[in-house]
Coordinates of N, CA and C in Angstrom, one line a residue:
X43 N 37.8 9.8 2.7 CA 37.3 8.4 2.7 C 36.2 8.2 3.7
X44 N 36.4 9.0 5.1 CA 35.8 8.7 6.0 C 34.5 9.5 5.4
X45 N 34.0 10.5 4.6 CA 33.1 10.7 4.2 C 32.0 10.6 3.7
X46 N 33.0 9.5 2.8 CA 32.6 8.8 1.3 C 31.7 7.5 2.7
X47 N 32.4 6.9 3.2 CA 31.7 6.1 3.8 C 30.8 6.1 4.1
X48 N 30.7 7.3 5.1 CA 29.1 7.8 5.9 C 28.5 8.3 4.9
X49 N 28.8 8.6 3.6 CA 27.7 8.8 2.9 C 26.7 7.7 2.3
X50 N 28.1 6.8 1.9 CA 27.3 5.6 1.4 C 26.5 4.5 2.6
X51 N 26.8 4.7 3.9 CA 26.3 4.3 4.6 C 24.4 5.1 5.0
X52 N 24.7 5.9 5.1 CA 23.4 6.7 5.1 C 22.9 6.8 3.1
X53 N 22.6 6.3 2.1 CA 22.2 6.2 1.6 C 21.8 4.6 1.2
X54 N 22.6 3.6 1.6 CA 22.1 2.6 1.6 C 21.0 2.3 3.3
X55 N 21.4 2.8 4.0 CA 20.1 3.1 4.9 C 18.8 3.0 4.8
X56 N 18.8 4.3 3.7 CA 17.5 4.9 3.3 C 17.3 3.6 1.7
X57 N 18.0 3.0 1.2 CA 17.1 2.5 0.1 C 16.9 1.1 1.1
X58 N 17.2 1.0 2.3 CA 17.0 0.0 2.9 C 15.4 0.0 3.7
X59 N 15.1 1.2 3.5 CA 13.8 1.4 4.4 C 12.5 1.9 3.5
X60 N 13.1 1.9 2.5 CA 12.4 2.4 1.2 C 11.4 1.2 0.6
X61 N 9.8 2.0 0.6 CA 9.0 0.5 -0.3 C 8.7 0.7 -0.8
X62 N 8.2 -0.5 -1.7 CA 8.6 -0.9 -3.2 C 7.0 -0.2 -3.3
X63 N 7.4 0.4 -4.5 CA 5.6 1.1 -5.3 C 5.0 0.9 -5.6
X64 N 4.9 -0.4 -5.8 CA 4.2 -1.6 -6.1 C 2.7 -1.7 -5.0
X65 N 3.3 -1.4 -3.7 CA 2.3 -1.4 -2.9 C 1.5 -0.8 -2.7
X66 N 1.4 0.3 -2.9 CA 0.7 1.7 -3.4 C -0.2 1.6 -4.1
X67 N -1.6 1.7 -3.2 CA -3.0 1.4 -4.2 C -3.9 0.6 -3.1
X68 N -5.5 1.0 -4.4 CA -6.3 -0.2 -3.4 C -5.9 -1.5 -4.1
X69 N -6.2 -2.8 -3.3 CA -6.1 -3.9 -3.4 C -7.6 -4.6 -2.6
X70 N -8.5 -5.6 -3.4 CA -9.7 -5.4 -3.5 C -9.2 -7.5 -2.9
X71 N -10.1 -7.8 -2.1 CA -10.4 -8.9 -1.7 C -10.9 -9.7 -2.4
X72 N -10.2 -10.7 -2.8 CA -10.6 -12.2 -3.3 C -11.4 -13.2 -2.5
X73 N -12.5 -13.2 -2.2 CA -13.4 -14.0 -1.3 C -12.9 -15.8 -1.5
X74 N -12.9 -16.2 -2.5 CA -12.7 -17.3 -2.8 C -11.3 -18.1 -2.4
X75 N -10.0 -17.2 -2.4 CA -9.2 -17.5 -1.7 C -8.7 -17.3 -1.1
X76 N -9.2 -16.6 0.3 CA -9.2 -15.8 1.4 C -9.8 -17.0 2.7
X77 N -9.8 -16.4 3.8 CA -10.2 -16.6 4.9 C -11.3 -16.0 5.1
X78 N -12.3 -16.8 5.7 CA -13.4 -16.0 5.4 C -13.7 -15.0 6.4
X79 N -14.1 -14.3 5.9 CA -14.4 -13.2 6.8 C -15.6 -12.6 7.9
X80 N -16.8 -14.0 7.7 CA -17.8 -14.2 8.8 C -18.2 -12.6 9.0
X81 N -19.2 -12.2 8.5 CA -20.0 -11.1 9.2 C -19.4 -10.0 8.1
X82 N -19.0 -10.2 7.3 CA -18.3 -8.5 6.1 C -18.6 -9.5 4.7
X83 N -19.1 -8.7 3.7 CA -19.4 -8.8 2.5 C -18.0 -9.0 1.5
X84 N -17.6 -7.5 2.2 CA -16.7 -7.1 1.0 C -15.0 -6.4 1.7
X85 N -14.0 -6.5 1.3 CA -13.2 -5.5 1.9 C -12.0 -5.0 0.9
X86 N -11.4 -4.3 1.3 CA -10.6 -3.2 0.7 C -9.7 -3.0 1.2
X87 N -8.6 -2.6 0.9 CA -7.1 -2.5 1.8 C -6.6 -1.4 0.7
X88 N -6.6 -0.1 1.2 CA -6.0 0.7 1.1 C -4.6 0.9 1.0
X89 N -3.1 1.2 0.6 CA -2.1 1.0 1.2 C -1.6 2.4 0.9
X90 N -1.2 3.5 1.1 CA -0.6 4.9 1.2 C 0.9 4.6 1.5
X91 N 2.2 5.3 1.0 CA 3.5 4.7 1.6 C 3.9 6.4 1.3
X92 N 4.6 6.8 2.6 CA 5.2 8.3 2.9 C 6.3 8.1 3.9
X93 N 7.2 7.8 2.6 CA 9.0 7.8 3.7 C 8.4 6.3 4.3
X94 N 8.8 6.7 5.5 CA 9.3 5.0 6.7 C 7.7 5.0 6.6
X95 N 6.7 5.5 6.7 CA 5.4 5.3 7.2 C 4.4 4.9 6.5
X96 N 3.8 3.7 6.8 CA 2.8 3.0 5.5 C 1.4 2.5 6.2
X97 N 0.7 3.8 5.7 CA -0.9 3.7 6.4 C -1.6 2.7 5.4
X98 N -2.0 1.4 6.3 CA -2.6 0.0 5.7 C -4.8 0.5 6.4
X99 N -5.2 1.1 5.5 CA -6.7 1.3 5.4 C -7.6 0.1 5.4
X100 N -8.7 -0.1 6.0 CA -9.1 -1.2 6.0 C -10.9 -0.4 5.5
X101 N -11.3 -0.9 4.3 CA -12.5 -0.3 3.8 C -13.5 -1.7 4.0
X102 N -14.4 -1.9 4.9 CA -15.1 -3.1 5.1 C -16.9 -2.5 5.1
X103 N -17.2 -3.7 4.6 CA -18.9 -3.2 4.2 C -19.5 -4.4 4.6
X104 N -20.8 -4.5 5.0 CA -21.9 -5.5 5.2 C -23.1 -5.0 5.3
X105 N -23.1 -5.4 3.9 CA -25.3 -4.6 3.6 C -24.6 -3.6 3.7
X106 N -25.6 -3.0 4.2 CA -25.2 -0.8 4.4 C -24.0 -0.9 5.0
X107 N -23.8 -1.3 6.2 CA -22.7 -1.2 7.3 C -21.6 -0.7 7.0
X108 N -20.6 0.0 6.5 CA -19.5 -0.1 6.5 C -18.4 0.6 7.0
X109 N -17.2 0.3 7.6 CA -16.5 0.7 8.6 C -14.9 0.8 7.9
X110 N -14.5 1.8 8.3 CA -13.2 1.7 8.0 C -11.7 2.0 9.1
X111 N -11.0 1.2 9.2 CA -10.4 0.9 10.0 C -8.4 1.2 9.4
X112 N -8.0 2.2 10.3 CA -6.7 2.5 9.8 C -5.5 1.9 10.6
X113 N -4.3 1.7 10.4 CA -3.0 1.3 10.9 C -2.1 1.9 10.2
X114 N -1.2 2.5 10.9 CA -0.2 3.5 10.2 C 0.9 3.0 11.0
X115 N 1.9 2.6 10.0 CA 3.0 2.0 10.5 C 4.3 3.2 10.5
X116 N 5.5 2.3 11.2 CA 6.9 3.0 11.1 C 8.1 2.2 10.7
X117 N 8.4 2.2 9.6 CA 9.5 0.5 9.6 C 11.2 1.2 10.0
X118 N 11.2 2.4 10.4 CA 12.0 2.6 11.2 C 12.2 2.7 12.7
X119 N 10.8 2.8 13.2 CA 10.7 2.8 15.0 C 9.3 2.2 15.1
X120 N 9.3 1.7 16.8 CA 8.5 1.5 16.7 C 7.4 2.5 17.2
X121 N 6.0 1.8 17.0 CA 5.2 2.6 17.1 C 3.7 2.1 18.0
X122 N 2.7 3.0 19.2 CA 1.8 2.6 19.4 C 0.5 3.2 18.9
X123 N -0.2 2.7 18.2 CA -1.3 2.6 17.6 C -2.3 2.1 18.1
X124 N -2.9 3.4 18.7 CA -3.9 3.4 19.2 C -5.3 2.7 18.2
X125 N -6.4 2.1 19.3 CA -7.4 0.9 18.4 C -6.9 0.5 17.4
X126 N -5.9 -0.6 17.6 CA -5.2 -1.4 16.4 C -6.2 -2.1 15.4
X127 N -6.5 -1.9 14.1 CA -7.7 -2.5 13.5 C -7.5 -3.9 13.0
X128 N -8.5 -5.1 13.7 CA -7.7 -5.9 13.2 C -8.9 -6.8 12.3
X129 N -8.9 -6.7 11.0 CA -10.3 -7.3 10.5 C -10.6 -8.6 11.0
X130 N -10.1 -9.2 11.8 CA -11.2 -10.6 12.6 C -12.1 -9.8 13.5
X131 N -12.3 -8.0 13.9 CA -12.7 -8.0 15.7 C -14.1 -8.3 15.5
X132 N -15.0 -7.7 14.2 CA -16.5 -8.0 14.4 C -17.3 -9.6 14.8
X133 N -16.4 -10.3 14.1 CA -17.1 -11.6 13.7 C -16.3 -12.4 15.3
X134 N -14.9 -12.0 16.0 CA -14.7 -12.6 17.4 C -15.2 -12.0 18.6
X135 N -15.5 -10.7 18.4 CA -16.8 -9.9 19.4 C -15.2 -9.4 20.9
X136 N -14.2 -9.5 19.9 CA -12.6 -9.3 20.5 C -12.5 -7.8 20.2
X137 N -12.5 -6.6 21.0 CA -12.1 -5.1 21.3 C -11.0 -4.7 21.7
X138 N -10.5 -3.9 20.6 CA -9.4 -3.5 21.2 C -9.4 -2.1 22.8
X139 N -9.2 -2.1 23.7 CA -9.0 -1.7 24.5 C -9.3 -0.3 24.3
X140 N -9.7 0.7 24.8 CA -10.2 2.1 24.1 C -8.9 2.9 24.6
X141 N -9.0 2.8 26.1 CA -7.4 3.5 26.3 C -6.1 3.3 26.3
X142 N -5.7 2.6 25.7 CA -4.8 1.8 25.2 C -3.9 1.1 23.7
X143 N -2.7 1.3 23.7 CA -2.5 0.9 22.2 C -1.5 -0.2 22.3
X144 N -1.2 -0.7 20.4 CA -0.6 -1.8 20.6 C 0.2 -1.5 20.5
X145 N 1.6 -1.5 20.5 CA 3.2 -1.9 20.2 C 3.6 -2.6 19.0
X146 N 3.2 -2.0 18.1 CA 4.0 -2.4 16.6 C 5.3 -1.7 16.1
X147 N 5.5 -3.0 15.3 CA 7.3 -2.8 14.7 C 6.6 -3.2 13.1
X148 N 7.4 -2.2 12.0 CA 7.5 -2.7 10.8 C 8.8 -3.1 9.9
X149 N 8.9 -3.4 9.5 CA 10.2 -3.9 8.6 C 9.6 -4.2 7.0
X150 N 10.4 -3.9 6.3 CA 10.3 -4.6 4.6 C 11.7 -5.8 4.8
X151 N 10.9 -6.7 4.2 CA 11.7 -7.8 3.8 C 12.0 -8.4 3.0
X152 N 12.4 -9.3 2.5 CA 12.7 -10.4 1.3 C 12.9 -9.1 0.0
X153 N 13.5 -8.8 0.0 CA 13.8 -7.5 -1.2 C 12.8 -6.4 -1.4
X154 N 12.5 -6.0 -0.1 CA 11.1 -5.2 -0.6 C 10.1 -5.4 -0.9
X155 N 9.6 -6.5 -0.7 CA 8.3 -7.4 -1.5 C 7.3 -7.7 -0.6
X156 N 7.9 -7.6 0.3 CA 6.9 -8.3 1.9 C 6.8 -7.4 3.2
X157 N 6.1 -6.9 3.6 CA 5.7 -5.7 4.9 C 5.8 -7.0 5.7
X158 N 6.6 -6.8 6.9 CA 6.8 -7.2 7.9 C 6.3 -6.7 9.3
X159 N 4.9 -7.0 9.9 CA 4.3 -6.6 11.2 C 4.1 -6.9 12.1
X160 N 4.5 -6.7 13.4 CA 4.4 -7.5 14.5 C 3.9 -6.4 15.8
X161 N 2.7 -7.0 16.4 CA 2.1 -5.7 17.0 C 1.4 -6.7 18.1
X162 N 1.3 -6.0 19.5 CA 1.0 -6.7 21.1 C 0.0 -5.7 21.0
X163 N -1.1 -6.0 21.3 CA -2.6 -5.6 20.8 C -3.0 -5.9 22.0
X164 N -3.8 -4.7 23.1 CA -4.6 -4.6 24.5 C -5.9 -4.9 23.5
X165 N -6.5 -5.7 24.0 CA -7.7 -6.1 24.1 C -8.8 -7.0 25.0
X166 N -10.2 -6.5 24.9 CA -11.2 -6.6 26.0 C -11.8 -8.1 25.4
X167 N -12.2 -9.0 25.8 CA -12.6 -10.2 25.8 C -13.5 -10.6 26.7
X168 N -14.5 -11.6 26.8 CA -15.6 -11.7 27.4 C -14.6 -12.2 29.4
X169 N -13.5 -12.7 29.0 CA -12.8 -13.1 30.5 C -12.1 -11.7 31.1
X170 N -12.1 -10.9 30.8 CA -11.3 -9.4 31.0 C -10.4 -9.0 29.8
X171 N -9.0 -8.1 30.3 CA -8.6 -8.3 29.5 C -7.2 -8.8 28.8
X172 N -7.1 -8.4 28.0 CA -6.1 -9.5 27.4 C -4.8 -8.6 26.2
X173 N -3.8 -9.3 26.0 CA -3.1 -8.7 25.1 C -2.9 -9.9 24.2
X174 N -3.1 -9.8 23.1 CA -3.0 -11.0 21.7 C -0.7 -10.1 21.0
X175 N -0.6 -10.8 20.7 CA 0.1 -10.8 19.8 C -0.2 -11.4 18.4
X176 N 0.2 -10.3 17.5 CA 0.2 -10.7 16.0 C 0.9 -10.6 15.0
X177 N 1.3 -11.3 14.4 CA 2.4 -11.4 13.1 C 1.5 -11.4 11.7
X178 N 2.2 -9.8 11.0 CA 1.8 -10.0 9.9 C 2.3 -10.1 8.7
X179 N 2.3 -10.2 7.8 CA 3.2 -10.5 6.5 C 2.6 -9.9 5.4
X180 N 2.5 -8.8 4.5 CA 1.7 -8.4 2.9 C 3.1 -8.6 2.5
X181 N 2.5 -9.5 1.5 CA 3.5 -10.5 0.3 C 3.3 -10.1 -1.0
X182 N 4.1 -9.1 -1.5 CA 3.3 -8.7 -3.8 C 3.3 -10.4 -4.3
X183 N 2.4 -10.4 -4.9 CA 2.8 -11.8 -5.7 C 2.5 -11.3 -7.2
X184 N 2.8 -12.4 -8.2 CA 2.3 -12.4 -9.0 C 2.4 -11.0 -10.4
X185 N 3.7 -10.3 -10.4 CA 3.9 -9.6 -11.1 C 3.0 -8.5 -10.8
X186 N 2.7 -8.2 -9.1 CA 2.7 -7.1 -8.3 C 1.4 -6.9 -8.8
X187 N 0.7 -7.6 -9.4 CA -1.1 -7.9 -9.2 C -1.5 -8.2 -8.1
X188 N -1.2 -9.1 -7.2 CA -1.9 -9.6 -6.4 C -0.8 -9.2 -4.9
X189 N -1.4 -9.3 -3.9 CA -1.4 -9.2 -2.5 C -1.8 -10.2 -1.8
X190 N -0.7 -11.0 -0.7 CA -0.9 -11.8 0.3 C -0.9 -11.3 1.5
X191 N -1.9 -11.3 2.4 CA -1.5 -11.3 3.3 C -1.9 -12.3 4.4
X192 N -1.0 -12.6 5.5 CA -1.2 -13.6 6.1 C -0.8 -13.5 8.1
X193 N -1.6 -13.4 8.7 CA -1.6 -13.2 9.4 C -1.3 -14.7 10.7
X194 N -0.6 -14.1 11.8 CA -0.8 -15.3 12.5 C -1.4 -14.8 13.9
X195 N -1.8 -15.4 14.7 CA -2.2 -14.7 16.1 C -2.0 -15.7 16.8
X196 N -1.6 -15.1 18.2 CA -0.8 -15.8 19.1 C -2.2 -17.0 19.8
X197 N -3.3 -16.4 19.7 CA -4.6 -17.2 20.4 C -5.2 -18.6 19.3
X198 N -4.7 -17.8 18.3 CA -5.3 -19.2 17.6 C -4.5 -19.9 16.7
X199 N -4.9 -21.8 16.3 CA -4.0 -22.3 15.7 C -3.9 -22.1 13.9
X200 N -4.4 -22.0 13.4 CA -4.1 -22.1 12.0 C -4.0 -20.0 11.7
X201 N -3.3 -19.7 10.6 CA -3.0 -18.4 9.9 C -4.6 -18.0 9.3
X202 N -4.7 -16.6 9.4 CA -5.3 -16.3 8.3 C -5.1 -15.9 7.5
X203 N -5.4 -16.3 6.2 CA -5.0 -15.7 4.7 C -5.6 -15.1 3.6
X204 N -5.5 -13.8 3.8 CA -5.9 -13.2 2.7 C -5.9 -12.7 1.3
X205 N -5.8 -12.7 0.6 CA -5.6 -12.7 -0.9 C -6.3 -11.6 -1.7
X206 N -5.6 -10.6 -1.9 CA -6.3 -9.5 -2.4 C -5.4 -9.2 -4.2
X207 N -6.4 -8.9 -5.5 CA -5.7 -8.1 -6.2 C -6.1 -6.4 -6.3
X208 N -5.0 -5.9 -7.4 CA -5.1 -4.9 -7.4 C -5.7 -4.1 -8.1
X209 N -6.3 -3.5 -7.6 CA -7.4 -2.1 -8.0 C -7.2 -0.7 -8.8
X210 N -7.6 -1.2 -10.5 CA -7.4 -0.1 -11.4 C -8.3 1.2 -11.0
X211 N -7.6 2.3 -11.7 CA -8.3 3.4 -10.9 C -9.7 3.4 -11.5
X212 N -10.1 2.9 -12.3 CA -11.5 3.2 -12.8 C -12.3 2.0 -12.2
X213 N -12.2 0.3 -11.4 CA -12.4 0.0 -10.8 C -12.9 0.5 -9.8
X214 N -12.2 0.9 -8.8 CA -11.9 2.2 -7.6 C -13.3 3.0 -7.6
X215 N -13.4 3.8 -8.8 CA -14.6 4.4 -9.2 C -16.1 3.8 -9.4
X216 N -16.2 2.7 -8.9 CA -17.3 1.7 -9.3 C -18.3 1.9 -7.8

């Protein structure tokens, strides 16, 4: 019995840390009902999911410009991530610290539906430096078309909200 337990305890574990497939894919930015993005054209959110670890890609363009910015999470430990990418830094002229990383934690929540992120971010600012705190949330909506994500930061008052759908592979190819 005492077996049976630890077995079912370590398998509901793992479907506890487990994300939904849904997330898996590009997911292409809705400008119109987004936050705007001041200084970027266009962006892209990559999402990769391998076991606990879910590398969130950030594909960003303006005119030629374009930059791509990674975060690879752990929703079983935490983790520091080095230059935490945070798509506000071009347009707040806000750097993440070069020798230094943030302190992120991930979680899945509300049944798998919602990436839960919370990450203490060293960064350089025109007064020295500083550590921001940020809370993040990628929400599936919409019969796992669409992507919320909504960010909060500890420096400023209102959320940013991003709204991305999802990206067929022959889109992708465009």
């Amino acid at each position: 019995m005492k077996r049976f337990f630890l077995l079912s305890l370590g398998w509901l574990t793992g479907v506890a840390l487990m994300a939904n497939p849904a997330f898996v894919g590009r997911w292409r930015l809705d400008p119109a009902q987004s936050s705007a993005l001041d200084g970027w054209t266009t962006l892209d959110l990559v999402v990769d999911v391998r076991g606990p670890l879910v590398e969130l890609r950030h594909d960003m363009a303006w005119r030629t410009t374009k930059v791509t910015g990674t975060n690879t999470v752990d929703t079983t430990q935490p983790v520091a991530i080095p230059n935490f990418f945070r798509i506000d830094q071009r347009h707040m002229a806000v750097y993440a610290q070069p020798a230094k990383s943030a302190a992120t934690t991930a979680s899945w929540i509300d049944g798998h539906r919602t990436l839960r992120i919370e990450a203490l971010v060293p960064l350089e600012v025109s007064q020295g430096d500083a550590t921001q705190r940020i809370y993040s949330e990628y929400r599936l909506l919409e019969g796992d078309q669409a992507l919320l994500l909504i960010e909060l930061h500890a420096a400023r008052p209102r959320p940013l909200v991003y709204r991305f759908t999802k990206v067929t592979a022959e889109e992708a190819k465009k």
